[in-house]
Amino acid sequence: MSKFMSERFASLKAYVPGEQPRDKSYIKLNTNESPYPPAPQVIEAVNSREIEDLRLYSDPECKHLREALAKQYDVTPKNVTVGNGSDEILSFAFMAFCSRGVSYPDISYGFYPVFADIHGIPKKEISLQEDFTISAEDYYNAGTAVVIANPNAPTGICLSAADVEKIVKSNPDNVVMIDEAYIDFGGESCIPLISKYDNLLIIQTYSKSRSLAGGRLGYAIGNEELIADLDKLRYSTNPYNVNRLTLAAGQAALEGQAYYDNNNREIICIREYTSNILLGLGFSMTESKANFIFAKHPKLNGKTLYKGLRDRGILVRHFDKPRIEDYVRISIGTREQMDTLLMTLKEMLA
Amino acid sequence: MSKFMSERFASLKAYVPGEQPRDKSYIKLNTNESPYPPAPQVIEAVNSREIEDLRLYSDPECKHLREALAKQYDVTPKNVTVGNGSDEILSFAFMAFCSRGVSYPDISYGFYPVFADIHGIPKKEISLQEDFTISAEDYYNAGTAVVIANPNAPTGICLSAADVEKIVKSNPDNVVMIDEAYIDFGGESCIPLISKYDNLLIIQTYSKSRSLAGGRLGYAIGNEELIADLDKLRYSTNPYNVNRLTLAAGQAALEGQAYYDNNNREIICIREYTSNILLGLGFSMTESKANFIFAKHPKLNGKTLYKGLRDRGILVRHFDKPRIEDYVRISIGTREQMDTLLMTLKEMLA
């Protein structure tokens, strides 16, 4: 740290993203990207006319995209705001709504404590149950804002919308943020609840189920006033936060929703297929409703699995953290990629 | 504001960007965009292969782009970081380096007070001289961080590198941020000074001289330690802050530097041409080294000029602020656009 840096960041520990190798020699199952390209509509929308128009600023209001998202989710454009990835939206939401602190599961998206720390927010980490499920009751009357990834990461385990509703209902004075990054792989979205509760904020992303991780596009859906608050922070840091090509891609992606729905069904199938074979190899795993599997093996600890796979050209994610150090998180790739993974694991176990 | 929003943002006033009409019926001279499209290399780089790769996250390290920028400016990659527009970089720099407050000219980029307010930073606004120039001495031993747009906006007036150096030298315990958004239109960059001073941070953007306002790409150049501090904040809010297509565009743009150099020379010519005719029409103006003219007329006040031009299909920017309310800021468009502007002004004055 330089001598000029504000002291309040002295103990801040930045988020460590999964490895992003620049070559393509790995089978990359470590950051939950989609194995499929964006919808044909996206490829068409980002054309040379759009690229020429890059000389002009993007629409700070993101009007057309908001309208399209509102239509998709049966809300109004005033219930939607968009960001440079859902990380940016989460950062704004932490700034805006967590002045009394924030509660979240001790095993969850590793960025939550970082957002809390950078914005000087008191943290309350709540232990997952022994089986890695979230007990909804633990979040009743939290006395702080709440953020829950649903499905949770890296476990993939999903709360029912009914359980989420109980949490939201019991915290009328605090915002409950539900991070639905992985909701399209078998979970039940809580977007329909936003008309009923003014303290519910849903955050979603184009990174996983819409094959646009590299386009950086996330959005929040909630009560008009919550959205206006987020927009105030957006306009006070970076009003043109979503670039032109990503705005075009995001809108076109919604037109290609049937393509994505099909991909997501396929990913669910491959998840179940892979899980079954892993079980046969002696692995155990959580019940994932996400585009990844969270698994461990009695004979190979997490680090050994991670390293062994990496040496053999397959990247998965390992978290060196109590209770989950024995696990690896494996993103769902194509059927062929998963077959290579399974064969490699068989060899490693032999 | 919702009842959930942190009280500390109650008095925050968000930045108001220039109008961004979604149709193209206006001659748009209000947000200092380039009238020319991005370099042919950019159009080529953002191809369908790149769009297919959007399923993958962007490189959080932005390695190739940093290397290319380092080469361009004769520094090392560790002296460079990149952001989602220079606004994002400025926001990080305010967070990081302004714990003792920040000094800046009272007439300058309207975002500086917003960044200060959102991050809870004490502000010291220093008056421009009567003729709108910055007196370098006013910033000696400031006792706070300093941010100066050079050339300044909306005046276009430029400090010499020698004057900037004096400011930097006299503030060894505080960071001096020089926002060189408009430096390529006739000013002298202070990048060569970064090897001499550990407290100098230069911020530049692709939005103006590289025709990529809608791509959202800015960068900071400075001492390794300052850059590492900014990256710590970047990795603590949004590690994938620059999307894949913009990374590709940013790198390709540097390969098209000759094209941009030519455009910038052309813009300077058109600025001088337009200024001369405006003088003949009775306007007076500052000595702009930017891609805009800051002008007033004894017979038409700023608001009347702005409204009259808007009614006639030409957008310029007017700031309803003491001392500059009589002025309009006119971005430099193509020669044809400026001829239309001049003809329109002639009619309005007749």
XYZ file of C-alpha atoms in Angstrom:
700
model
C 0.000 0.000 0.000
C 1.305 3.485 -0.818
C 1.607 6.097 1.899
C -1.173 8.021 0.146
C -3.844 5.330 0.432
C -6.653 5.939 2.900
C -5.957 4.068 6.146
C -9.425 2.610 6.126
C -8.396 0.263 3.324
C -5.273 -0.983 5.111
C -6.871 -4.264 6.185
C -9.090 -4.659 3.106
C -8.595 -7.973 1.344
C -9.608 -7.854 -2.300
C -11.714 -10.547 -3.926
C -9.723 -13.219 -5.737
C -11.459 -14.204 -8.972
C -11.088 -17.706 -10.402
C -8.134 -18.241 -12.684
C -8.634 -16.757 -16.146
C -5.998 -18.358 -18.320
C -5.467 -16.406 -21.495
C -4.749 -19.436 -23.633
C -7.393 -22.018 -24.430
C -5.440 -25.139 -23.621
C -7.570 -25.850 -20.529
C -11.029 -27.292 -20.207
C -12.305 -24.416 -18.154
C -14.779 -25.580 -15.488
C -13.794 -23.089 -12.797
C -15.847 -19.898 -13.151
C -19.340 -21.138 -14.033
C -19.383 -19.719 -17.520
C -21.727 -21.195 -20.101
C -20.211 -23.719 -22.498
C -22.426 -22.312 -25.253
C -21.950 -19.105 -27.251
C -24.418 -16.198 -26.925
C -27.682 -16.410 -28.875
C -27.491 -15.812 -32.640
C -29.503 -12.629 -32.046
C -26.586 -11.285 -29.974
C -24.006 -12.047 -32.648
C -26.211 -10.211 -35.120
C -26.909 -7.230 -32.868
C -23.265 -6.384 -32.229
C -22.624 -5.431 -35.836
C -20.335 -2.924 -37.542
C -22.964 -0.185 -37.403
C -23.062 -0.509 -33.612
C -19.270 -0.480 -33.478
C -19.132 2.730 -35.534
C -21.560 4.265 -33.081
C -19.084 3.636 -30.255
C -17.968 7.225 -30.840
C -21.191 8.214 -29.030
C -21.833 7.715 -25.321
C -24.185 4.958 -24.308
C -27.645 5.820 -23.027
C -27.179 6.483 -19.293
C -30.811 5.626 -18.701
C -30.437 2.291 -20.546
C -34.036 2.854 -21.543
C -34.522 0.164 -24.168
C -32.816 -2.546 -22.154
C -34.772 -1.686 -19.023
C -37.982 -1.825 -20.996
C -37.065 -5.196 -22.468
C -36.145 -6.618 -19.052
C -39.340 -5.235 -17.547
C -41.349 -6.983 -20.234
C -39.434 -10.233 -19.736
C -40.124 -10.275 -16.000
C -43.556 -8.701 -16.009
C -42.603 -5.614 -14.015
C -42.304 -1.943 -15.007
C -39.082 -0.282 -16.251
C -38.972 1.645 -12.967
C -38.535 -1.683 -11.179
C -35.295 -2.384 -13.066
C -31.772 -1.023 -13.115
C -28.710 -2.389 -14.867
C -25.021 -2.552 -14.092
C -21.578 -3.451 -15.343
C -22.071 -7.025 -14.160
C -24.076 -7.941 -11.077
C -20.956 -7.287 -8.978
C -21.374 -3.574 -9.613
C -25.048 -3.734 -8.644
C -24.206 -5.641 -5.466
C -21.577 -3.057 -4.604
C -24.141 -0.255 -4.981
C -26.704 -2.214 -2.968
C -24.234 -2.760 -0.118
C -23.412 0.968 -0.123
C -27.059 1.968 -0.196
C -28.845 -0.444 2.091
C -26.446 -1.865 4.663
C -25.797 1.022 7.025
C -26.985 -1.165 9.919
C -24.807 -4.072 8.838
C -25.378 -7.109 6.679
C -26.068 -10.784 7.393
C -25.157 -13.584 5.015
C -24.196 -17.262 5.129
C -20.647 -18.042 6.222
C -20.241 -20.183 3.125
C -21.405 -18.211 0.107
C -20.187 -15.905 -2.644
C -16.754 -14.768 -1.504
C -17.422 -11.208 -2.590
C -19.977 -10.388 0.125
C -17.415 -9.817 2.913
C -15.294 -7.769 0.495
C -18.209 -5.479 -0.380
C -18.939 -5.106 3.311
C -15.322 -4.280 4.131
C -14.760 -1.768 1.349
C -17.907 0.115 2.337
C -17.221 -0.105 6.077
C -20.262 -2.254 6.837
C -20.494 -4.478 9.953
C -20.721 -8.151 8.954
C -22.760 -10.930 10.544
C -21.799 -14.299 9.094
C -24.389 -16.968 9.801
C -23.329 -20.616 9.707
C -24.868 -22.947 7.193
C -26.437 -26.088 8.642
C -24.283 -29.191 8.890
C -25.596 -30.327 5.465
C -24.793 -26.899 3.928
C -28.441 -25.878 3.698
C -29.547 -22.409 4.772
C -31.981 -22.352 7.658
C -34.411 -19.558 6.746
C -35.226 -18.965 10.418
C -31.652 -17.876 11.061
C -32.443 -14.740 9.055
C -35.752 -13.793 10.685
C -35.601 -10.350 12.319
C -31.955 -10.067 11.396
C -31.648 -6.438 12.512
C -29.392 -5.880 9.501
C -29.725 -6.089 5.759
C -29.554 -9.640 4.435
C -27.895 -10.988 1.314
C -28.424 -14.557 0.196
C -27.255 -16.179 -3.021
C -30.110 -18.381 -4.168
C -29.094 -20.960 -5.297
C -26.173 -20.535 -2.965
C -22.605 -20.678 -4.237
C -20.498 -22.761 -4.113
C -23.008 -25.287 -2.754
C -25.696 -24.892 -5.432
C -28.374 -25.531 -2.812
C -31.611 -23.580 -3.286
C -34.105 -22.087 -0.846
C -37.765 -22.244 -1.845
C -39.488 -18.973 -2.725
C -41.747 -19.615 0.280
C -38.717 -19.662 2.594
C -37.317 -16.502 1.022
C -40.685 -14.831 1.501
C -40.630 -15.635 5.205
C -37.233 -13.986 5.526
C -38.392 -10.917 3.614
C -41.585 -10.668 5.645
C -39.770 -10.873 8.976
C -37.395 -8.029 8.078
C -39.691 -5.155 7.106
C -37.147 -2.527 8.178
C -34.214 -3.937 6.242
C -33.534 -4.786 2.650
C -33.234 -8.454 1.755
C -31.060 -8.937 -1.324
C -31.501 -12.202 -3.167
C -28.649 -12.842 -5.568
C -30.191 -15.062 -8.221
C -27.105 -15.448 -10.427
C -27.825 -19.182 -10.823
C -31.621 -19.170 -10.679
C -32.173 -20.337 -14.268
C -30.790 -23.822 -13.638
C -33.671 -25.179 -11.597
C -34.459 -22.681 -8.831
C -37.595 -20.640 -8.298
C -37.130 -16.880 -8.778
C -38.556 -14.475 -6.215
C -39.129 -11.689 -8.739
C -42.939 -12.092 -8.450
C -42.644 -11.114 -4.762
C -41.305 -7.616 -5.429
C -44.789 -6.177 -5.891
C -45.682 -7.421 -2.414
C -42.585 -6.337 -0.454
C -40.833 -2.985 -0.629
C -37.713 -4.420 1.014
C -36.923 -7.147 -1.497
C -34.211 -6.664 -4.091
C -33.475 -9.354 -6.659
C -30.128 -9.331 -8.420
C -29.572 -11.340 -11.587
C -26.849 -11.566 -14.216
C -26.326 -12.331 -17.894
C -23.048 -14.076 -17.052
C -24.276 -17.602 -16.469
C -27.532 -18.570 -18.150
C -27.200 -16.057 -21.006
C -23.589 -16.764 -21.991
C -22.464 -13.159 -21.546
C -19.912 -13.295 -18.720
C -17.458 -11.288 -20.833
C -20.088 -8.695 -21.761
C -20.567 -7.654 -18.143
C -24.251 -7.159 -17.565
C -26.263 -7.514 -14.403
C -29.573 -6.101 -13.232
C -31.600 -5.540 -10.129
C -35.356 -5.827 -9.840
C -37.257 -4.381 -6.925
C -39.539 -1.717 -5.615
C -39.354 1.617 -7.507
C -37.816 3.408 -4.554
C -35.039 0.873 -4.066
C -34.225 1.096 -7.757
C -34.179 4.905 -7.621
C -31.730 4.696 -4.706
C -29.419 2.428 -6.677
C -29.647 4.758 -9.652
C -28.685 7.701 -7.494
C -25.432 5.918 -6.620
C -24.958 4.851 -10.230
C -25.341 8.457 -11.419
C -22.926 9.542 -8.694
C -20.117 7.225 -9.755
C -20.507 6.158 -13.369
C -23.682 7.146 -15.227
C -22.560 5.502 -18.463
C -21.778 2.256 -16.643
C -23.074 -0.055 -19.367
C -21.353 0.307 -22.701
C -23.173 0.463 -26.041
C -22.305 -3.004 -27.306
C -23.372 -4.643 -24.068
C -26.652 -2.720 -24.108
C -27.273 -4.015 -27.632
C -26.223 -7.550 -26.662
C -28.390 -7.526 -23.557
C -31.469 -6.530 -25.473
C -30.842 -9.019 -28.268
C -30.262 -11.797 -25.738
C -33.831 -11.416 -24.497
C -35.033 -11.968 -28.048
C -33.032 -15.186 -28.002
C -34.560 -16.421 -24.762
C -35.833 -19.660 -26.363
C -32.255 -20.512 -27.342
C -31.076 -19.922 -23.781
C -33.970 -21.852 -22.251
C -32.913 -24.783 -24.366
C -29.256 -24.419 -23.316
C -30.240 -24.247 -19.673
C -32.306 -27.415 -19.920
C -29.315 -29.077 -21.568
C -27.003 -27.891 -18.773
C -29.387 -29.335 -16.175
C -29.367 -32.664 -18.040
C -25.569 -32.723 -18.195
C -25.412 -31.826 -14.482
C -27.610 -34.803 -13.601
C -25.724 -37.093 -15.977
C -22.345 -36.055 -14.518
C -23.597 -36.271 -10.929
C -24.784 -39.824 -11.421
C -21.451 -40.998 -12.771
C -19.584 -39.132 -10.023
C -21.725 -40.924 -7.438
C -20.710 -44.194 -9.054
C -17.058 -43.176 -8.671
C -17.545 -42.688 -4.950
C -18.048 -38.918 -4.926
C -20.657 -37.285 -2.754
C -22.172 -33.933 -3.551
C -24.726 -31.312 -2.597
C -28.060 -31.092 -4.396
C -27.152 -28.405 -6.877
C -29.705 -26.276 -8.674
C -26.916 -24.286 -10.344
C -24.658 -24.764 -13.354
C -22.020 -26.441 -11.239
C -21.504 -29.461 -9.012
C -19.997 -29.206 -5.544
C -18.410 -32.575 -4.842
C -15.865 -34.402 -2.708
C -14.280 -37.823 -2.678
C -13.231 -39.845 0.374
C -9.862 -40.717 -1.169
C -8.787 -37.383 -2.658
C -8.999 -34.127 -0.776
C -10.060 -30.916 -2.499
C -6.586 -29.562 -3.096
C -5.387 -32.855 -4.567
C -8.418 -33.014 -6.833
C -7.890 -29.435 -7.974
C -4.177 -29.896 -8.600
C -4.523 -33.286 -10.217
C -7.147 -31.992 -12.622
C -5.150 -28.870 -13.362
C -2.079 -30.937 -14.215
C -4.262 -32.868 -16.627
C -5.608 -29.744 -18.349
C -8.900 -29.284 -16.485
C -9.569 -26.237 -14.318
C -12.051 -26.516 -11.444
C -12.360 -24.280 -8.385
C -11.116 -25.139 -4.916
C -11.777 -22.981 -1.851
C -9.184 -23.260 0.894
C -11.707 -22.621 3.632
C -12.845 -24.598 6.707
C -15.699 -27.057 6.126
C -15.417 -26.885 2.321
C -11.723 -27.525 1.818
C -12.446 -31.117 0.804
C -14.711 -30.047 -2.041
C -14.209 -28.841 -5.558
C -16.704 -26.819 -7.542
C -17.029 -28.085 -11.083
C -18.818 -25.908 -13.651
C -21.024 -27.750 -16.100
C -19.414 -27.798 -19.540
C -20.489 -29.582 -22.684
C -21.246 -33.298 -22.548
C -17.866 -33.944 -24.216
C -16.003 -31.838 -21.661
C -17.726 -33.645 -18.805
C -16.869 -37.014 -20.323
C -13.223 -35.967 -20.438
C -13.473 -34.848 -16.820
C -15.048 -38.137 -15.752
C -12.448 -40.178 -17.595
C -9.686 -38.128 -16.029
C -11.138 -38.615 -12.555
C -11.402 -42.342 -13.179
C -7.705 -42.404 -14.059
C -6.814 -40.359 -11.000
C -8.745 -42.759 -8.768
C -7.268 -45.870 -10.346
C -35.209 8.243 -1.224
C -36.476 5.000 0.313
C -36.494 4.561 4.075
C -33.811 1.888 3.604
C -31.197 4.150 2.012
C -28.182 5.059 4.119
C -28.691 8.521 5.640
C -25.266 9.609 4.474
C -26.577 9.831 0.918
C -29.580 11.974 1.841
C -27.991 15.191 0.593
C -26.032 13.611 -2.261
C -26.731 15.214 -5.605
C -26.003 12.902 -8.514
C -24.104 14.021 -11.605
C -26.285 15.151 -14.487
C -24.856 13.955 -17.801
C -25.416 15.927 -21.002
C -28.558 15.046 -22.902
C -28.285 11.786 -24.816
C -31.145 11.842 -27.304
C -31.848 8.370 -28.614
C -32.781 9.518 -32.109
C -30.284 11.049 -34.482
C -32.253 14.073 -35.564
C -29.912 16.453 -33.697
C -26.483 17.708 -34.570
C -24.950 16.599 -31.304
C -22.335 19.053 -30.063
C -23.054 18.697 -26.356
C -20.949 15.882 -24.885
C -17.562 16.250 -26.602
C -17.758 13.017 -28.527
C -15.658 12.585 -31.652
C -17.418 13.207 -34.953
C -15.373 10.361 -36.475
C -15.926 6.616 -36.086
C -13.376 4.421 -34.288
C -10.288 3.337 -36.235
C -10.740 0.593 -38.858
C -8.630 -1.649 -36.630
C -11.328 -1.398 -33.942
C -14.124 -2.334 -36.334
C -12.071 -5.344 -37.366
C -11.142 -6.392 -33.837
C -14.704 -6.573 -32.549
C -15.594 -9.488 -34.808
C -17.936 -12.444 -34.468
C -15.225 -14.624 -32.941
C -14.849 -12.092 -30.131
C -18.614 -11.949 -29.698
C -18.826 -15.736 -29.400
C -16.173 -15.560 -26.695
C -18.444 -13.307 -24.633
C -19.510 -16.489 -22.853
C -16.131 -16.269 -21.076
C -15.217 -13.671 -18.458
C -12.861 -10.921 -19.496
C -9.286 -10.942 -18.229
C -9.451 -9.208 -14.821
C -5.800 -8.268 -15.137
C -6.417 -6.685 -18.578
C -2.883 -7.847 -19.327
C -2.673 -7.274 -23.058
C -4.292 -3.862 -22.950
C -2.065 -2.715 -20.099
C 0.984 -3.874 -22.003
C -0.144 -2.045 -25.121
C -0.837 1.162 -23.188
C 2.507 0.886 -21.402
C 4.263 0.607 -24.751
C 2.299 3.554 -26.149
C 3.275 5.819 -23.252
C 6.751 4.465 -22.590
C 6.022 3.228 -19.075
C 5.747 -0.304 -17.635
C 2.491 -2.312 -17.373
C 2.676 -1.869 -13.595
C 2.285 1.875 -14.143
C -1.110 1.386 -15.809
C -4.597 0.371 -14.765
C -7.813 0.497 -16.734
C -11.426 1.200 -15.924
C -14.983 1.249 -17.184
C -14.496 4.799 -18.441
C -12.278 7.325 -16.691
C -15.195 8.147 -14.387
C -14.749 4.796 -12.690
C -11.011 5.382 -12.311
C -11.652 8.838 -10.857
C -14.136 7.366 -8.407
C -11.538 4.823 -7.215
C -8.872 7.527 -6.994
C -11.131 9.743 -4.865
C -11.852 6.790 -2.570
C -8.198 5.848 -2.311
C -6.297 9.095 -2.080
C -8.515 11.842 -0.692
C -8.905 10.958 2.980
C -7.556 14.420 3.871
C -9.893 16.158 1.436
C -9.571 17.283 -2.151
C -8.925 20.637 -3.844
C -10.084 21.455 -7.347
C -11.118 24.495 -9.395
C -14.602 25.859 -8.721
C -15.295 25.738 -12.433
C -14.325 22.324 -13.754
C -15.689 18.865 -14.458
C -18.988 18.725 -12.594
C -18.326 15.206 -11.371
C -15.539 16.109 -8.924
C -17.868 17.403 -6.168
C -20.121 14.364 -6.700
C -17.229 11.924 -6.245
C -16.198 13.827 -3.134
C -19.716 13.761 -1.708
C -20.425 10.105 -2.356
C -17.166 9.096 -0.688
C -17.577 11.538 2.215
C -14.523 13.631 1.280
C -14.126 17.273 2.409
C -14.066 19.617 -0.603
C -11.967 22.726 -1.173
C -13.121 24.582 -4.268
C -10.549 27.074 -5.502
C -11.701 29.960 -7.693
C -10.438 30.258 -11.211
C -8.848 33.599 -12.047
C -11.030 36.300 -13.571
C -10.029 35.126 -17.062
C -10.860 31.477 -16.176
C -7.231 30.422 -16.021
C -5.935 28.265 -13.184
C -3.278 29.886 -11.035
C -0.857 27.044 -10.270
C 0.247 28.756 -7.062
C -3.237 28.363 -5.610
C -2.526 24.622 -5.392
C 0.927 24.764 -3.779
C 0.987 22.990 -0.397
C -2.709 22.304 -0.681
C -2.851 20.090 2.415
C -5.323 17.886 0.531
C -5.278 15.795 -2.601
C -5.638 17.842 -5.785
C -7.580 17.105 -8.940
C -7.226 19.265 -12.014
C -8.675 18.659 -15.457
C -5.984 19.666 -17.931
C -7.133 21.076 -20.276
C -9.867 22.199 -17.939
C -13.522 21.677 -18.776
C -15.648 23.473 -19.761
C -13.119 26.243 -20.393
C -10.630 24.264 -22.505
C -7.774 26.249 -20.995
C -4.544 24.316 -20.452
C -1.822 24.518 -17.823
C 1.734 23.934 -18.993
C 3.479 20.751 -17.861
C 5.932 22.995 -16.037
C 3.097 24.510 -13.982
C 1.669 21.074 -13.223
C 5.106 19.937 -12.100
C 5.314 22.815 -9.639
C 1.994 21.765 -8.128
C 3.087 18.137 -7.881
C 6.438 19.085 -6.358
C 4.881 21.299 -3.706
C 2.506 18.530 -2.529
C 4.792 15.609 -1.745
C 2.404 14.213 0.873
C -0.699 14.233 -1.283
C -1.685 12.786 -4.604
C -2.157 15.194 -7.488
C -4.570 13.787 -10.053
C -4.361 15.279 -13.525
C -7.399 14.429 -15.603
C -6.141 14.575 -19.162
C -9.380 13.643 -20.900
C -8.785 16.368 -23.511
C -5.000 16.330 -23.700
C -4.747 15.117 -27.301
C -6.166 18.315 -28.767
C -3.185 20.562 -28.191
C -2.116 20.199 -24.556
C 1.102 18.796 -23.136
C 0.709 15.522 -21.248
C 2.376 15.092 -17.875
C 2.837 11.337 -18.246
C 6.632 11.730 -18.553
C 6.650 13.169 -15.019
C 5.359 10.002 -13.339
C 8.838 8.490 -13.104
C 9.969 11.544 -11.156
C 7.061 11.922 -8.709
C 5.383 9.176 -6.702
C 2.362 11.394 -6.010
C 1.305 12.101 -9.588
C -1.597 10.221 -11.137
C -2.589 10.857 -14.754
C -6.074 9.868 -15.880
C -6.926 9.585 -19.560
C -9.850 8.259 -21.575
C -10.677 6.692 -24.924
C -13.912 8.684 -25.045
C -12.733 11.816 -26.788
C -9.652 11.499 -28.977
C -10.130 7.775 -29.709
C -13.836 7.846 -30.637
C -14.834 5.262 -28.040
C -17.159 7.136 -25.656
C -19.710 4.337 -25.949
C -17.102 1.630 -25.339
C -16.311 2.945 -21.854
C -12.585 2.803 -21.399
C -10.338 4.939 -19.252
C -6.918 4.426 -17.736
C -4.635 5.773 -15.081
C -0.883 6.081 -15.317
C 1.289 6.634 -12.279
C 3.735 5.217 -9.810
C 3.487 1.423 -9.305
C 2.231 1.797 -5.745
C -0.573 4.185 -6.672
C -1.658 1.809 -9.418
C -1.602 -1.144 -7.014
C -3.826 0.834 -4.625
C -6.335 1.520 -7.379
C -6.281 -2.132 -8.383
C -7.001 -3.154 -4.809
C -10.216 -1.130 -4.934
C -10.992 -2.432 -8.405
C -10.615 -6.019 -7.227
C -12.785 -5.182 -4.211
C -15.734 -3.910 -6.221
C -15.639 -5.222 -9.785
C -12.596 -7.224 -10.913
C -14.009 -7.818 -14.393
C -14.718 -4.115 -14.827
C -13.714 -3.915 -18.482
C -15.672 -6.172 -20.785
C -14.136 -8.350 -23.493
C -15.182 -6.307 -26.506
C -13.898 -3.082 -24.996
C -10.584 -4.730 -24.140
C -10.283 -5.823 -27.773
C -11.353 -2.390 -29.031
C -8.940 -0.608 -26.705
C -5.999 -2.645 -27.886
C -6.902 -2.308 -31.558
C -7.348 1.447 -31.155
C -3.692 1.792 -30.225
C -2.774 0.078 -33.468
C -4.859 2.743 -35.213
C -3.117 5.631 -33.481
C -2.059 7.221 -36.788
C -5.717 7.423 -37.817
C -6.601 9.105 -34.524
C -3.638 11.498 -34.690
C -4.921 12.604 -38.050
C -8.479 13.031 -36.703
C -7.209 15.051 -33.778
C -5.252 17.387 -36.043
C -8.391 17.797 -38.120
C -10.460 18.589 -34.999
C -7.911 21.232 -33.989
C -8.146 22.788 -37.476
C -11.939 22.834 -37.325
C -11.795 24.349 -33.831
C -9.611 27.196 -35.075
C -11.735 27.680 -38.193
C -14.947 27.803 -36.161
C -13.434 30.091 -33.533
C -12.377 32.603 -36.162
C -15.826 32.818 -37.687
C -17.437 33.023 -34.224
C -15.138 35.961 -33.415
C -16.351 37.643 -36.594
C -19.940 37.158 -35.399
C -19.149 38.981 -32.162
C -18.558 35.974 -29.913
C -15.743 35.896 -27.412
C -14.207 32.682 -26.128
C -11.530 31.090 -24.003
C -8.344 29.758 -25.568
C -9.379 26.143 -25.865
C -6.922 23.288 -26.223
C -9.782 20.780 -26.129
C -12.291 19.404 -28.638
C -14.794 22.093 -27.765
C -15.200 25.858 -27.757
C -16.436 27.782 -24.734
C -18.040 30.939 -26.071
C -20.447 33.757 -25.292
C -22.119 36.536 -27.187
C -22.981 40.012 -25.870
C -26.479 39.904 -27.356
C -27.590 36.377 -26.473
C -27.157 34.865 -23.038
C -26.163 31.239 -22.580
C -29.626 29.913 -21.973
C -31.024 31.684 -25.014
C -28.199 30.376 -27.158
C -28.710 26.841 -25.885
C -32.475 26.932 -26.375
C -32.330 28.668 -29.722
C -29.883 26.112 -31.071
C -31.850 23.221 -29.613
C -35.016 24.453 -31.301
C -33.058 24.470 -34.546
C -31.797 20.914 -34.127
C -28.363 21.578 -32.630
C -27.448 20.434 -29.134
C -24.761 22.306 -27.201
C -24.160 22.331 -23.458
C -25.146 25.140 -21.117
C -24.201 25.256 -17.431
C -26.576 27.181 -15.228
C -23.827 28.250 -12.845
C -22.523 31.645 -11.673
C -19.767 33.175 -13.831
C -20.330 30.774 -16.732
C -24.070 31.080 -17.230
C -23.503 33.326 -20.243
C -21.441 30.700 -22.038
C -22.204 27.629 -24.075
C -19.817 24.760 -24.621
C -19.788 23.629 -28.237
C -18.168 20.302 -29.109
C -16.196 20.249 -32.345
C -18.070 18.269 -34.981
C -17.292 17.787 -38.650
C -16.615 20.815 -40.818
C -20.122 20.421 -42.281
C -21.732 20.331 -38.841
C -19.832 23.428 -37.778
C -20.884 25.246 -40.948
C -24.503 24.429 -40.119
C -23.952 25.689 -36.588
C -22.376 28.915 -37.844
C -25.154 29.520 -40.332
C -27.747 28.897 -37.647
C -26.028 31.314 -35.280
C -25.914 33.920 -38.025
C -29.662 33.555 -38.481
C -30.286 33.783 -34.746
C -28.252 36.970 -34.552
C -29.935 38.565 -37.558
